[in-house]
Short mmCIF file of N, CA and C in Angstrom, two decimals:
data_model
loop_
_atom_site.label_atom_id
_atom_site.label_comp_id
_atom_site.label_asym_id
_atom_site.label_seq_id
_atom_site.Cartn_x
_atom_site.Cartn_y
_atom_site.Cartn_z
N MET T 1 0.82 -1.12 -0.04
CA MET T 1 0.02 -0.01 -0.01
C MET T 1 0.88 1.20 -0.01
N GLU T 2 0.55 2.18 -0.85
CA GLU T 2 1.31 3.47 -0.92
C GLU T 2 0.78 4.41 0.12
N THR T 3 1.72 4.95 0.96
CA THR T 3 1.33 5.92 1.95
C THR T 3 1.88 7.31 1.67
N GLY T 4 2.13 7.63 0.34
CA GLY T 4 2.76 8.92 -0.04
C GLY T 4 1.94 10.06 0.22
N ALA T 5 2.25 11.18 -0.29
CA ALA T 5 1.58 12.42 -0.02
C ALA T 5 0.35 12.64 -0.96
N SER T 6 -0.65 11.82 -0.68
CA SER T 6 -1.86 11.97 -1.45
C SER T 6 -2.84 12.82 -0.68
N ALA T 7 -3.87 13.28 -1.35
CA ALA T 7 -4.79 14.22 -0.62
C ALA T 7 -5.46 13.46 0.55
N PRO T 8 -5.75 14.19 1.67
CA PRO T 8 -6.31 13.55 2.78
C PRO T 8 -7.74 13.00 2.47
N LEU T 9 -7.91 11.86 3.04
CA LEU T 9 -9.27 11.23 2.88
C LEU T 9 -10.38 11.97 3.61
N ARG T 10 -11.53 11.85 2.99
CA ARG T 10 -12.68 12.49 3.75
C ARG T 10 -13.13 11.45 4.79
N LEU T 11 -13.04 11.84 6.01
CA LEU T 11 -13.39 10.96 7.13
C LEU T 11 -14.29 11.60 8.15
N LEU T 12 -15.49 11.96 7.55
CA LEU T 12 -16.50 12.71 8.46
C LEU T 12 -17.50 11.75 9.04
N THR T 13 -17.73 10.61 8.47
CA THR T 13 -18.81 9.74 8.83
C THR T 13 -18.34 8.40 9.18
N VAL T 14 -19.25 7.52 9.79
CA VAL T 14 -18.85 6.08 10.00
C VAL T 14 -18.57 5.48 8.64
N ASP T 15 -19.46 5.74 7.66
CA ASP T 15 -19.20 5.17 6.32
C ASP T 15 -17.83 5.60 5.75
N ASP T 16 -17.49 6.86 5.94
CA ASP T 16 -16.23 7.28 5.36
C ASP T 16 -14.99 6.48 5.99
N VAL T 17 -15.12 6.25 7.32
CA VAL T 17 -14.09 5.49 8.01
C VAL T 17 -14.09 4.02 7.48
N ARG T 18 -15.26 3.44 7.39
CA ARG T 18 -15.43 2.05 6.91
C ARG T 18 -14.82 1.99 5.57
N ALA T 19 -15.13 2.89 4.65
CA ALA T 19 -14.63 2.85 3.30
C ALA T 19 -13.10 2.95 3.21
N ALA T 20 -12.58 3.84 4.08
CA ALA T 20 -11.16 3.96 4.09
C ALA T 20 -10.41 2.70 4.61
N LEU T 21 -11.01 2.11 5.64
CA LEU T 21 -10.37 0.89 6.19
C LEU T 21 -10.54 -0.25 5.13
N LEU T 22 -11.66 -0.39 4.54
CA LEU T 22 -11.94 -1.35 3.47
C LEU T 22 -10.89 -1.22 2.32
N ALA T 23 -10.55 0.03 2.01
CA ALA T 23 -9.56 0.32 0.95
C ALA T 23 -8.16 0.13 1.41
N GLY T 24 -7.90 -0.34 2.71
CA GLY T 24 -6.64 -0.56 3.15
C GLY T 24 -5.81 0.55 3.76
N HIS T 25 -6.50 1.66 4.16
CA HIS T 25 -5.77 2.78 4.64
C HIS T 25 -5.41 2.78 6.07
N GLY T 26 -5.92 1.75 6.78
CA GLY T 26 -5.54 1.64 8.20
C GLY T 26 -4.40 0.66 8.39
N PHE T 27 -4.17 0.32 9.63
CA PHE T 27 -3.15 -0.69 10.00
C PHE T 27 -3.87 -2.09 9.87
N PRO T 28 -2.93 -3.04 9.79
CA PRO T 28 -3.46 -4.42 9.70
C PRO T 28 -4.41 -4.78 10.83
N GLY T 29 -5.55 -5.27 10.50
CA GLY T 29 -6.54 -5.70 11.53
C GLY T 29 -7.48 -4.62 11.83
N ASP T 30 -7.24 -3.28 11.41
CA ASP T 30 -8.11 -2.21 11.83
C ASP T 30 -9.58 -2.34 11.30
N GLN T 31 -9.75 -2.91 10.07
CA GLN T 31 -11.13 -3.00 9.50
C GLN T 31 -11.97 -3.80 10.48
N GLU T 32 -11.52 -4.94 10.96
CA GLU T 32 -12.29 -5.92 11.79
C GLU T 32 -12.43 -5.26 13.19
N ALA T 33 -11.35 -4.73 13.65
CA ALA T 33 -11.29 -4.15 15.07
C ALA T 33 -12.30 -2.99 15.16
N PHE T 34 -12.35 -2.19 14.08
CA PHE T 34 -13.23 -1.01 14.02
C PHE T 34 -14.68 -1.49 14.28
N GLU T 35 -15.01 -2.50 13.50
CA GLU T 35 -16.44 -2.99 13.57
C GLU T 35 -16.72 -3.49 15.07
N VAL T 36 -15.76 -4.25 15.64
CA VAL T 36 -15.88 -4.73 16.94
C VAL T 36 -16.01 -3.66 17.95
N ASP T 37 -15.07 -2.66 17.89
CA ASP T 37 -15.03 -1.59 18.80
C ASP T 37 -16.32 -0.70 18.70
N LEU T 38 -16.80 -0.47 17.43
CA LEU T 38 -18.03 0.32 17.19
C LEU T 38 -19.20 -0.40 17.78
N GLN T 39 -19.33 -1.64 17.59
CA GLN T 39 -20.49 -2.49 18.12
C GLN T 39 -20.42 -2.47 19.60
N ARG T 40 -19.27 -2.62 20.24
CA ARG T 40 -19.09 -2.57 21.70
C ARG T 40 -19.51 -1.18 22.23
N ALA T 41 -19.11 -0.12 21.58
CA ALA T 41 -19.43 1.24 21.98
C ALA T 41 -21.01 1.46 21.87
N LEU T 42 -21.52 0.97 20.74
CA LEU T 42 -23.03 1.11 20.54
C LEU T 42 -23.88 0.42 21.62
N GLU T 43 -23.43 -0.71 22.02
CA GLU T 43 -24.11 -1.54 22.96
C GLU T 43 -23.99 -0.96 24.39
N ALA T 44 -22.93 -0.27 24.67
CA ALA T 44 -22.67 0.38 25.94
C ALA T 44 -23.19 1.81 26.02
N THR T 45 -23.74 2.29 24.91
CA THR T 45 -24.20 3.69 24.93
C THR T 45 -25.58 3.80 25.39
N PRO T 46 -25.75 4.64 26.51
CA PRO T 46 -27.04 4.85 27.04
C PRO T 46 -27.90 5.93 26.22
N GLY T 47 -28.95 5.42 25.57
CA GLY T 47 -29.80 6.33 24.84
C GLY T 47 -29.19 7.38 23.87
N THR T 48 -29.15 8.53 24.35
CA THR T 48 -28.65 9.68 23.42
C THR T 48 -27.25 10.12 23.55
N ASP T 49 -26.50 9.42 24.46
CA ASP T 49 -25.10 9.81 24.73
C ASP T 49 -24.23 8.96 23.84
N LEU T 50 -23.80 9.58 22.77
CA LEU T 50 -22.88 8.86 21.82
C LEU T 50 -21.46 9.16 21.94
N THR T 51 -21.03 9.54 23.16
CA THR T 51 -19.62 9.91 23.40
C THR T 51 -18.71 8.79 23.05
N SER T 52 -19.07 7.61 23.48
CA SER T 52 -18.13 6.42 23.26
C SER T 52 -18.11 6.06 21.85
N VAL T 53 -19.23 6.19 21.09
CA VAL T 53 -19.21 5.88 19.66
C VAL T 53 -18.45 6.92 18.96
N ALA T 54 -18.51 8.19 19.29
CA ALA T 54 -17.72 9.33 18.63
C ALA T 54 -16.16 8.99 18.94
N ALA T 55 -15.83 8.56 20.12
CA ALA T 55 -14.40 8.24 20.57
C ALA T 55 -13.85 7.19 19.59
N VAL T 56 -14.68 6.13 19.35
CA VAL T 56 -14.21 5.03 18.35
C VAL T 56 -14.00 5.63 16.98
N ILE T 57 -14.90 6.43 16.51
CA ILE T 57 -14.71 6.99 15.13
C ILE T 57 -13.49 7.84 15.12
N LEU T 58 -13.32 8.71 16.14
CA LEU T 58 -12.09 9.63 16.09
C LEU T 58 -10.83 8.84 16.29
N ASP T 59 -10.78 7.77 17.08
CA ASP T 59 -9.62 6.92 17.17
C ASP T 59 -9.21 6.30 15.79
N TYR T 60 -10.22 5.77 15.16
CA TYR T 60 -9.84 5.07 13.81
C TYR T 60 -9.51 6.21 12.79
N ARG T 61 -10.17 7.34 12.87
CA ARG T 61 -9.91 8.36 11.91
C ARG T 61 -8.43 8.76 12.15
N GLY T 62 -7.98 8.89 13.41
CA GLY T 62 -6.62 9.29 13.66
C GLY T 62 -5.58 8.16 13.23
N ARG T 63 -6.01 6.92 13.35
CA ARG T 63 -5.12 5.87 12.89
C ARG T 63 -4.95 5.86 11.39
N ILE T 64 -6.06 6.19 10.71
CA ILE T 64 -5.97 6.25 9.21
C ILE T 64 -5.02 7.45 8.87
N ARG T 65 -5.25 8.60 9.53
CA ARG T 65 -4.43 9.79 9.19
C ARG T 65 -2.97 9.51 9.43
N LEU T 66 -2.68 8.89 10.60
CA LEU T 66 -1.34 8.53 10.93
C LEU T 66 -0.71 7.56 9.96
N ARG T 67 -1.45 6.60 9.45
CA ARG T 67 -0.92 5.68 8.43
C ARG T 67 -0.69 6.43 7.11
N GLN T 68 -1.41 7.49 6.82
CA GLN T 68 -1.24 8.15 5.58
C GLN T 68 -0.04 9.15 5.66
N ASP T 69 0.47 9.44 6.81
CA ASP T 69 1.60 10.32 6.99
C ASP T 69 2.89 9.76 6.41
N PRO T 70 3.42 10.45 5.36
CA PRO T 70 4.66 9.94 4.77
C PRO T 70 5.83 9.82 5.64
N ASP T 71 5.91 10.48 6.72
CA ASP T 71 6.99 10.33 7.64
C ASP T 71 6.82 9.27 8.77
N PHE T 72 5.66 8.56 8.74
CA PHE T 72 5.33 7.58 9.68
C PHE T 72 6.37 6.46 9.77
N ASP T 73 6.54 5.93 8.78
CA ASP T 73 7.57 4.67 8.69
C ASP T 73 8.96 5.11 9.06
N VAL T 74 9.38 6.35 8.68
CA VAL T 74 10.66 6.80 9.08
C VAL T 74 10.73 7.01 10.65
N ALA T 75 9.65 7.56 11.16
CA ALA T 75 9.66 7.84 12.66
C ALA T 75 9.62 6.55 13.40
N VAL T 76 8.87 5.52 12.92
CA VAL T 76 8.88 4.18 13.56
C VAL T 76 10.27 3.53 13.55
N GLN T 77 10.91 3.63 12.31
CA GLN T 77 12.27 3.07 12.30
C GLN T 77 13.23 3.75 13.19
N GLU T 78 13.17 5.04 13.23
CA GLU T 78 14.05 5.74 14.16
C GLU T 78 13.80 5.36 15.63
N GLY T 79 12.58 5.09 16.01
CA GLY T 79 12.23 4.67 17.37
C GLY T 79 12.80 3.24 17.60
N ILE T 80 12.68 2.48 16.69
CA ILE T 80 13.20 0.95 16.74
C ILE T 80 14.73 1.13 16.81
N ASP T 81 15.43 1.93 16.04
CA ASP T 81 16.86 1.98 16.06
C ASP T 81 17.33 2.55 17.37
N LEU T 82 16.68 3.53 17.94
CA LEU T 82 17.05 4.08 19.22
C LEU T 82 16.77 3.12 20.33
N THR T 83 15.71 2.39 20.34
CA THR T 83 15.45 1.35 21.34
C THR T 83 16.45 0.24 21.29
N MET T 84 16.92 -0.20 20.08
CA MET T 84 17.94 -1.26 20.02
C MET T 84 19.27 -0.77 20.57
N HIS T 85 19.57 0.58 20.21
CA HIS T 85 20.86 1.17 20.70
C HIS T 85 20.79 1.23 22.24
N LEU T 86 19.75 1.62 22.83
CA LEU T 86 19.63 1.85 24.28
C LEU T 86 19.75 0.43 24.93
N LYS T 87 19.05 -0.62 24.30
CA LYS T 87 19.17 -1.90 24.95
C LYS T 87 20.57 -2.46 24.86
N ARG T 88 21.29 -2.26 23.82
CA ARG T 88 22.66 -2.61 23.59
C ARG T 88 23.54 -1.95 24.83
N ASP T 89 23.25 -0.71 24.88
CA ASP T 89 24.03 0.09 25.92
C ASP T 89 23.72 -0.51 27.34
N ALA T 90 22.54 -0.76 27.62
CA ALA T 90 22.14 -1.32 28.96
C ALA T 90 22.73 -2.67 29.22
N ARG T 91 22.93 -3.43 28.14
CA ARG T 91 23.56 -4.80 28.32
C ARG T 91 25.10 -4.68 28.26
N GLY T 92 25.60 -3.41 28.03
CA GLY T 92 27.10 -3.30 27.99
C GLY T 92 27.68 -3.66 26.58
N GLU T 93 26.80 -3.69 25.61
CA GLU T 93 27.25 -4.03 24.25
C GLU T 93 27.35 -2.72 23.42
N ALA T 94 27.97 -1.73 24.02
CA ALA T 94 27.93 -0.40 23.34
C ALA T 94 28.65 -0.53 22.00
N THR T 95 28.06 0.17 20.97
CA THR T 95 28.63 0.20 19.66
C THR T 95 29.24 1.54 19.51
N HIS T 96 30.05 1.68 18.50
CA HIS T 96 30.67 2.98 18.14
C HIS T 96 29.73 3.84 17.38
N GLU T 97 28.61 3.32 16.94
CA GLU T 97 27.74 4.18 16.17
C GLU T 97 26.45 4.40 16.99
N GLY T 98 25.78 5.53 16.76
CA GLY T 98 24.52 5.91 17.54
C GLY T 98 23.44 5.37 16.71
N PRO T 99 22.23 5.61 17.19
CA PRO T 99 21.05 5.27 16.37
C PRO T 99 21.03 5.91 15.00
N THR T 100 20.47 5.21 14.05
CA THR T 100 20.42 5.70 12.64
C THR T 100 19.49 6.85 12.61
N ARG T 101 19.75 7.89 11.98
CA ARG T 101 18.78 8.95 11.72
C ARG T 101 18.53 8.95 10.30
N ARG T 102 17.25 8.69 9.87
CA ARG T 102 16.90 8.61 8.53
C ARG T 102 16.14 9.87 8.12
N SER T 103 16.29 10.27 6.90
CA SER T 103 15.63 11.44 6.43
C SER T 103 14.60 11.00 5.38
N SER T 104 13.37 11.60 5.40
CA SER T 104 12.44 11.38 4.50
C SER T 104 12.56 12.21 3.13
N CYS T 105 13.47 13.16 3.26
CA CYS T 105 13.72 13.96 2.06
C CYS T 105 14.42 13.18 0.94
N LYS T 106 14.01 13.35 -0.18
CA LYS T 106 14.59 12.62 -1.30
C LYS T 106 15.19 13.62 -2.38
#
C-alpha cells in the first residue's frame, strides 16, 4: 500500500471511516477491530449519549491519518533504532555508532 503524499481522505462519517479501512488505509486488523469496537460502544451507549461511539470513530480516523503520513515509517524506524541502541548500551554492548537517523527528504 502506498502511503505517499496523497490528498487527505474524507473521514467525516462512519461510512467514510469504513470505506477507508476497506480500501486498506488503516493498520493491519483495523477493519475488523473497528467494527468490533464500534459495536461494543453502541451496546454500551445509554440512549442519546454517543460519546463512546464518537471516541471510536475519532480513534480510527486518527489511525488512518497517521498511516497516511509519509513520515510515519521513518519515525517508527528511528524509534526502533534508538530502542535497540539503548538496549545494547544497557547490556554493555555499546557500539561505536549511535542510532540511525533517516531522512524522508529525497
